[in-house]
Amino acid sequence: MKAVGVKDGKGPLENLFIDEIQRPKVDHAKALVKVRAFGLNRMDLMQREGKYPLPPQAPETMGVEFSGTIEELAGESEKGFKKGDAVFGLAYGGAYAEYIAVSTHMLVHKPEELSWEECAAIPEVWITALQAMYLIGEFSEGKSILWHAGASNVSIAGIQLSKHNGASAVYATARSDDKTDFCVNTLGATAAYNTKSVDWADEVLKATNGKGVDIIIDFIGPSELAKNLRAAAKDARIVSLACLGGANLLPEHEQPNFLSFFAKRIRFEGSGLRSRDEAYQGKLRDQLVEHALPKFRDGSFKPHIEKVFPWEDIKEAHGQMERNETKGKLVCTIP
């Protein structure tokens, strides 16, 4: 079968090419799915460059979310799935290919209301948002929440989840006025702040009359730690999902006041989804089906797609993601 490979095993986007590899086999509770579309994620760029530590069960082929039809089922597959079913799901890897072997515990039946491309844009980002918000951030109705990188895919999902599940206020940050406008006018955030032009922590404190925000979901890392601590309310939860701004605190960064952890009883916790075991991911799959899928069906939730590419244009797709030119998902289709 055909799959996207990387010449020399890692490198720049110019190293991407369509390769011929062996079709995966299924065992235990796995299904073989013929892929119709797959979503791109920033971890794919890191994996291509050799900078992402793969979990042991992940194949070399990139891609963790997809949509397609079941071609074959192993003997221990989850009940409710059969050959020919239209599905979408989350995998440890292998979605940049014509076929993928994936646990049926991570599959979801495709709603008729959604396209193949829309379904491929859902699993990783919406499950990550649910994990960060509920399992780690301990969100409940009436709490306030802030999503950094508000026009990124996880935050696009998170802002919608927060708004529709009773957040008292939903804040966001981004690095351009275009993206902050998108967060407010398209996604429905209470307010969004351009981190290049304002001190967003000061603005959040003004908006909350000095109280601060209950939950902060951060992708930026050390450069925002001091502001996160300033903007956090008492008993706040700060959830760290990435370090897109770099892994180290530098002299030019605002220096964090670590007394805030004690004075405000702040809990700071990092997490990742891809390294979690199948049972943990399966529980999140069930949350997606229960809490989000009905709202996708009735149009309340939308998987915002920036652009769809034929998979032969994978270099162009990776290039657009590298340039940070998106306010939504990049998706590739396979004929």
Short mmCIF file of C-alpha atoms in Angstrom, two decimals:
data_model
loop_
_atom_site.label_atom_id
_atom_site.label_comp_id
_atom_site.label_asym_id
_atom_site.label_seq_id
_atom_site.Cartn_x
_atom_site.Cartn_y
_atom_site.Cartn_z
CA MET A 1 0.00 0.00 0.00
CA LYS A 2 0.99 3.64 -0.27
CA ALA A 3 1.91 5.83 2.69
CA VAL A 4 3.67 9.14 3.33
CA GLY A 5 7.31 8.52 4.17
CA VAL A 6 10.27 10.71 5.14
CA LYS A 7 13.52 10.31 3.22
CA ASP A 8 16.44 9.51 5.55
CA GLY A 9 13.91 8.92 8.36
CA LYS A 10 13.71 12.58 9.35
CA GLY A 11 14.20 16.02 7.90
CA PRO A 12 12.53 19.09 6.36
CA LEU A 13 9.24 18.99 4.48
CA GLU A 14 11.14 18.48 1.23
CA ASN A 15 11.89 14.95 2.49
CA LEU A 16 8.22 13.94 2.40
CA PHE A 17 7.23 11.51 -0.34
CA ILE A 18 4.64 8.84 -1.13
CA ASP A 19 6.20 5.47 -0.35
CA GLU A 20 5.20 1.82 -0.80
CA ILE A 21 5.00 -0.10 2.48
CA GLN A 22 3.42 -3.31 3.71
CA ARG A 23 -0.26 -3.20 4.61
CA PRO A 24 -0.68 -3.58 8.40
CA LYS A 25 -2.23 -6.71 9.86
CA VAL A 26 -4.89 -6.74 12.54
CA ASP A 27 -5.00 -8.75 15.75
CA HIS A 28 -6.71 -8.66 19.15
CA ALA A 29 -9.27 -5.80 19.08
CA LYS A 30 -7.99 -4.01 16.00
CA ALA A 31 -9.71 -3.06 12.75
CA LEU A 32 -8.18 -2.43 9.36
CA VAL A 33 -9.58 0.85 8.06
CA LYS A 34 -9.31 2.15 4.50
CA VAL A 35 -8.46 5.80 5.06
CA ARG A 36 -10.52 8.46 3.28
CA ALA A 37 -9.08 11.52 5.07
CA PHE A 38 -6.54 12.32 7.79
CA GLY A 39 -5.89 15.37 9.93
CA LEU A 40 -2.56 17.14 10.42
CA ASN A 41 -1.21 18.02 13.85
CA ARG A 42 1.80 19.94 15.05
CA MET A 43 3.25 16.75 16.51
CA ASP A 44 3.52 15.48 12.91
CA LEU A 45 6.01 18.26 12.14
CA MET A 46 8.06 17.33 15.20
CA GLN A 47 7.94 13.64 14.31
CA ARG A 48 9.05 14.39 10.74
CA GLU A 49 12.02 16.31 12.15
CA GLY A 50 12.92 13.49 14.55
CA LYS A 51 12.05 15.57 17.62
CA TYR A 52 8.99 13.70 18.87
CA PRO A 53 9.41 10.66 21.16
CA LEU A 54 7.10 8.01 19.73
CA PRO A 55 5.25 5.66 22.07
CA PRO A 56 6.42 2.06 21.62
CA GLN A 57 3.21 0.93 19.91
CA ALA A 58 3.36 3.67 17.25
CA PRO A 59 4.38 2.83 13.66
CA GLU A 60 6.89 5.01 11.83
CA THR A 61 4.17 6.45 9.58
CA MET A 62 2.84 9.80 10.81
CA GLY A 63 -0.75 10.69 11.58
CA VAL A 64 -3.00 10.07 14.59
CA GLU A 65 -6.50 10.95 13.35
CA PHE A 66 -8.45 9.77 10.34
CA SER A 67 -11.79 8.79 8.82
CA GLY A 68 -12.58 5.83 6.57
CA THR A 69 -14.33 2.49 6.21
CA ILE A 70 -13.67 -0.77 8.03
CA GLU A 71 -12.16 -3.42 5.75
CA GLU A 72 -11.40 -6.13 8.30
CA LEU A 73 -11.95 -6.88 12.00
CA ALA A 74 -9.87 -9.02 14.37
CA GLY A 75 -11.51 -11.57 16.64
CA GLU A 76 -11.54 -9.49 19.83
CA SER A 77 -12.94 -6.33 18.22
CA GLU A 78 -15.42 -4.21 20.11
CA LYS A 79 -19.04 -5.14 19.47
CA GLY A 80 -21.03 -2.71 17.36
CA PHE A 81 -18.57 -2.50 14.47
CA LYS A 82 -18.71 -4.49 11.23
CA LYS A 83 -17.01 -4.57 7.84
CA GLY A 84 -18.09 -1.63 5.70
CA ASP A 85 -18.88 0.70 8.61
CA ALA A 86 -17.95 4.35 8.13
CA VAL A 87 -15.84 5.42 11.11
CA PHE A 88 -13.39 7.98 12.40
CA GLY A 89 -10.89 7.66 15.20
CA LEU A 90 -7.65 8.21 17.03
CA ALA A 91 -4.50 6.11 16.61
CA TYR A 92 -0.95 6.02 17.96
CA GLY A 93 0.21 6.65 14.38
CA GLY A 94 -0.11 5.43 10.82
CA ALA A 95 -2.91 7.65 9.50
CA TYR A 96 -0.85 9.10 6.61
CA ALA A 97 -1.56 5.94 4.61
CA GLU A 98 -4.14 4.15 2.50
CA TYR A 99 -4.85 1.69 5.33
CA ILE A 100 -4.44 1.86 9.10
CA ALA A 101 -4.68 -0.81 11.81
CA VAL A 102 -6.30 0.70 14.89
CA SER A 103 -8.00 -0.46 18.08
CA THR A 104 -11.78 -0.58 17.79
CA HIS A 105 -11.84 0.98 21.28
CA MET A 106 -10.72 4.20 19.60
CA LEU A 107 -13.22 4.19 16.73
CA VAL A 108 -16.45 6.18 16.46
CA HIS A 109 -19.26 5.67 13.97
CA LYS A 110 -19.29 8.50 11.40
CA PRO A 111 -22.45 10.62 11.61
CA GLU A 112 -24.21 11.15 8.29
CA GLU A 113 -24.31 14.87 9.02
CA LEU A 114 -20.51 15.17 8.82
CA SER A 115 -18.17 14.76 5.85
CA TRP A 116 -15.10 12.52 5.78
CA GLU A 117 -12.94 15.65 6.08
CA GLU A 118 -14.86 16.98 9.08
CA CYS A 119 -14.65 13.65 10.89
CA ALA A 120 -10.89 13.45 10.31
CA ALA A 121 -10.56 16.88 11.94
CA ILE A 122 -12.21 15.85 15.22
CA PRO A 123 -10.50 13.04 17.19
CA GLU A 124 -7.13 14.29 18.40
CA VAL A 125 -8.00 17.90 19.09
CA TRP A 126 -11.41 17.38 20.67
CA ILE A 127 -10.25 14.48 22.83
CA THR A 128 -7.21 16.52 23.93
CA ALA A 129 -9.47 19.45 24.80
CA LEU A 130 -11.80 17.20 26.81
CA GLN A 131 -8.84 15.66 28.64
CA ALA A 132 -7.28 19.03 29.50
CA MET A 133 -10.55 20.62 30.51
CA TYR A 134 -12.22 17.89 32.55
CA LEU A 135 -9.72 15.24 33.65
CA ILE A 136 -6.86 17.60 34.47
CA GLY A 137 -8.39 21.08 34.73
CA GLU A 138 -11.39 19.78 36.71
CA PHE A 139 -13.81 22.01 34.84
CA SER A 140 -17.37 22.29 36.07
CA GLU A 141 -20.24 24.62 35.25
CA GLY A 142 -19.66 28.15 36.49
CA LYS A 143 -15.85 28.11 36.31
CA SER A 144 -13.91 30.51 34.10
CA ILE A 145 -11.28 29.25 31.66
CA LEU A 146 -8.56 30.65 29.41
CA TRP A 147 -7.22 28.94 26.30
CA HIS A 148 -3.82 30.03 25.04
CA ALA A 149 -3.19 29.89 21.26
CA GLY A 150 -6.91 30.46 20.81
CA ALA A 151 -6.93 29.89 17.05
CA SER A 152 -5.09 26.56 17.36
CA ASN A 153 -7.12 23.44 16.82
CA VAL A 154 -7.27 22.22 20.43
CA SER A 155 -8.29 25.67 21.64
CA ILE A 156 -10.90 26.00 18.88
CA ALA A 157 -12.43 22.82 20.28
CA GLY A 158 -11.92 23.92 23.88
CA ILE A 159 -13.56 27.31 23.46
CA GLN A 160 -16.65 25.67 22.00
CA LEU A 161 -16.75 23.02 24.74
CA SER A 162 -16.34 25.66 27.45
CA LYS A 163 -19.03 27.93 26.07
CA HIS A 164 -21.61 25.17 25.61
CA ASN A 165 -20.92 23.52 28.98
CA GLY A 166 -21.58 26.47 31.22
CA ALA A 167 -18.30 28.34 31.71
CA SER A 168 -18.86 31.67 33.47
CA ALA A 169 -16.36 33.26 31.07
CA VAL A 170 -14.12 31.99 28.26
CA TYR A 171 -10.91 33.88 27.50
CA ALA A 172 -8.28 33.29 24.83
CA THR A 173 -4.93 34.57 23.65
CA ALA A 174 -3.41 34.72 20.18
CA ARG A 175 -0.63 36.52 18.33
CA SER A 176 -2.66 38.59 15.88
CA ASP A 177 -5.83 40.72 15.87
CA ASP A 178 -7.22 38.53 13.11
CA LYS A 179 -7.00 35.50 15.36
CA THR A 180 -8.36 37.23 18.47
CA ASP A 181 -11.33 38.47 16.39
CA PHE A 182 -11.88 34.88 15.22
CA CYS A 183 -11.91 33.64 18.83
CA VAL A 184 -14.58 36.16 19.83
CA ASN A 185 -16.71 36.63 16.74
CA THR A 186 -16.62 33.09 15.32
CA LEU A 187 -16.03 30.86 18.34
CA GLY A 188 -17.88 32.96 20.93
CA ALA A 189 -15.11 33.62 23.47
CA THR A 190 -15.90 36.27 26.09
CA ALA A 191 -12.69 38.13 25.21
CA ALA A 192 -9.39 37.42 23.46
CA TYR A 193 -6.06 39.20 23.79
CA ASN A 194 -3.25 39.79 21.33
CA THR A 195 -0.13 38.81 23.26
CA LYS A 196 2.02 41.02 21.00
CA SER A 197 0.18 44.23 21.86
CA VAL A 198 -1.21 43.90 25.41
CA ASP A 199 -0.33 42.34 28.75
CA TRP A 200 -3.00 39.67 28.62
CA ALA A 201 -2.65 38.79 32.32
CA ASP A 202 -3.41 42.39 33.30
CA GLU A 203 -6.40 42.38 30.96
CA VAL A 204 -7.76 39.15 32.47
CA LEU A 205 -7.42 40.58 35.98
CA LYS A 206 -9.30 43.70 34.88
CA ALA A 207 -12.04 41.61 33.27
CA THR A 208 -12.45 39.49 36.42
CA ASN A 209 -12.24 42.39 38.90
CA GLY A 210 -8.96 41.03 40.22
CA LYS A 211 -10.20 37.49 40.82
CA GLY A 212 -8.33 35.83 37.96
CA VAL A 213 -9.30 32.79 35.93
CA ASP A 214 -10.03 29.31 37.33
CA ILE A 215 -8.45 27.17 34.58
CA ILE A 216 -5.63 28.02 32.16
CA ILE A 217 -4.79 25.70 29.26
CA ASP A 218 -1.26 26.51 28.10
CA PHE A 219 0.66 25.45 24.98
CA ILE A 220 3.32 28.18 25.05
CA GLY A 221 5.52 27.21 27.98
CA PRO A 222 8.04 29.09 30.15
CA SER A 223 7.62 32.51 28.51
CA GLU A 224 4.02 32.63 29.77
CA LEU A 225 4.52 31.06 33.20
CA ALA A 226 4.78 34.34 35.11
CA LYS A 227 1.65 35.73 33.46
CA ASN A 228 -0.19 32.45 34.02
CA LEU A 229 0.57 32.72 37.73
CA ARG A 230 -0.53 36.36 37.84
CA ALA A 231 -3.78 35.65 35.97
CA ALA A 232 -4.66 32.52 37.95
CA ALA A 233 -7.42 32.66 40.53
CA LYS A 234 -7.20 31.02 43.95
CA ASP A 235 -7.33 27.21 43.63
CA ALA A 236 -6.68 27.57 39.89
CA ARG A 237 -5.53 24.75 37.63
CA ILE A 238 -2.84 25.43 35.01
CA VAL A 239 -2.66 22.65 32.41
CA SER A 240 0.51 22.49 30.31
CA LEU A 241 0.13 20.66 26.98
CA ALA A 242 3.14 21.92 25.00
CA CYS A 243 6.10 24.33 24.95
CA LEU A 244 5.65 25.96 21.57
CA GLY A 245 7.55 29.04 22.74
CA GLY A 246 10.57 27.02 23.86
CA ALA A 247 11.36 24.67 26.73
CA ASN A 248 13.52 26.97 28.89
CA LEU A 249 12.90 30.08 30.95
CA LEU A 250 15.15 32.81 29.55
CA PRO A 251 16.47 36.02 31.17
CA GLU A 252 14.31 38.18 28.89
CA HIS A 253 11.12 36.46 30.03
CA GLU A 254 9.05 37.90 32.85
CA GLN A 255 10.26 36.03 35.93
CA PRO A 256 7.59 33.97 37.73
CA ASN A 257 6.72 34.57 41.36
CA PHE A 258 6.71 31.05 42.76
CA LEU A 259 5.04 32.27 45.97
CA SER A 260 1.86 32.39 43.86
CA PHE A 261 1.71 28.58 43.97
CA PHE A 262 1.32 28.72 47.74
CA ALA A 263 -0.60 31.95 48.14
CA LYS A 264 -3.22 30.97 45.57
CA ARG A 265 -3.03 27.18 46.04
CA ILE A 266 -2.36 26.78 42.30
CA ARG A 267 -1.93 23.32 40.79
CA PHE A 268 0.28 23.07 37.69
CA GLU A 269 0.09 19.82 35.74
CA GLY A 270 1.46 18.70 32.41
CA SER A 271 -0.04 16.03 30.19
CA GLY A 272 0.08 14.38 26.80
CA LEU A 273 -2.46 12.21 25.04
CA ARG A 274 -0.45 10.08 22.61
CA SER A 275 1.59 8.41 25.35
CA ARG A 276 -1.51 7.33 27.30
CA ASP A 277 -2.57 3.70 27.32
CA GLU A 278 -5.51 2.38 25.32
CA ALA A 279 -7.84 2.13 28.32
CA TYR A 280 -7.32 5.82 29.18
CA GLN A 281 -7.81 6.91 25.58
CA GLY A 282 -10.89 4.71 25.30
CA LYS A 283 -12.52 6.52 28.22
CA LEU A 284 -11.90 9.81 26.46
CA ARG A 285 -13.38 8.35 23.25
CA ASP A 286 -16.52 7.57 25.26
CA GLN A 287 -16.63 11.17 26.56
CA LEU A 288 -16.38 12.45 23.00
CA VAL A 289 -19.30 10.26 21.94
CA GLU A 290 -21.41 11.23 24.94
CA HIS A 291 -20.69 14.94 25.32
CA ALA A 292 -19.64 16.20 21.89
CA LEU A 293 -21.03 13.98 19.14
CA PRO A 294 -24.69 15.02 19.62
CA LYS A 295 -23.66 18.67 19.27
CA PHE A 296 -21.76 17.89 16.07
CA ARG A 297 -24.91 16.28 14.73
CA ASP A 298 -27.11 19.30 15.45
CA GLY A 299 -24.50 21.84 14.33
CA SER A 300 -23.75 23.34 17.76
CA PHE A 301 -20.12 22.20 17.50
CA LYS A 302 -18.12 22.72 14.33
CA PRO A 303 -14.79 21.16 13.32
CA HIS A 304 -13.32 24.27 11.73
CA ILE A 305 -11.27 23.33 8.65
CA GLU A 306 -8.79 25.82 7.20
CA LYS A 307 -8.00 23.87 4.02
CA VAL A 308 -8.30 20.41 2.48
CA PHE A 309 -5.41 19.03 0.39
CA PRO A 310 -5.12 15.93 -1.77
CA TRP A 311 -2.56 13.84 0.03
CA GLU A 312 -0.16 14.16 -2.89
CA ASP A 313 0.24 17.78 -1.71
CA ILE A 314 1.44 16.79 1.76
CA LYS A 315 4.51 19.02 1.42
CA GLU A 316 2.30 22.07 0.85
CA ALA A 317 0.12 21.10 3.82
CA HIS A 318 3.12 20.75 6.15
CA GLY A 319 4.46 24.06 4.86
CA GLN A 320 1.24 25.89 5.69
CA MET A 321 1.27 24.46 9.22
CA GLU A 322 4.92 25.40 9.69
CA ARG A 323 4.13 29.00 8.70
CA ASN A 324 1.38 29.12 11.36
CA GLU A 325 -1.11 30.38 8.79
CA THR A 326 -4.15 28.56 10.07
CA LYS A 327 -7.31 29.22 12.05
CA GLY A 328 -8.52 25.66 11.89
CA LYS A 329 -7.63 22.18 10.76
CA LEU A 330 -5.58 21.09 7.77
CA VAL A 331 -6.89 17.83 6.31
CA CYS A 332 -5.64 15.57 3.52
CA THR A 333 -7.86 13.27 1.46
CA ILE A 334 -6.97 9.95 -0.15
CA PRO A 335 -8.91 8.88 -3.25
#
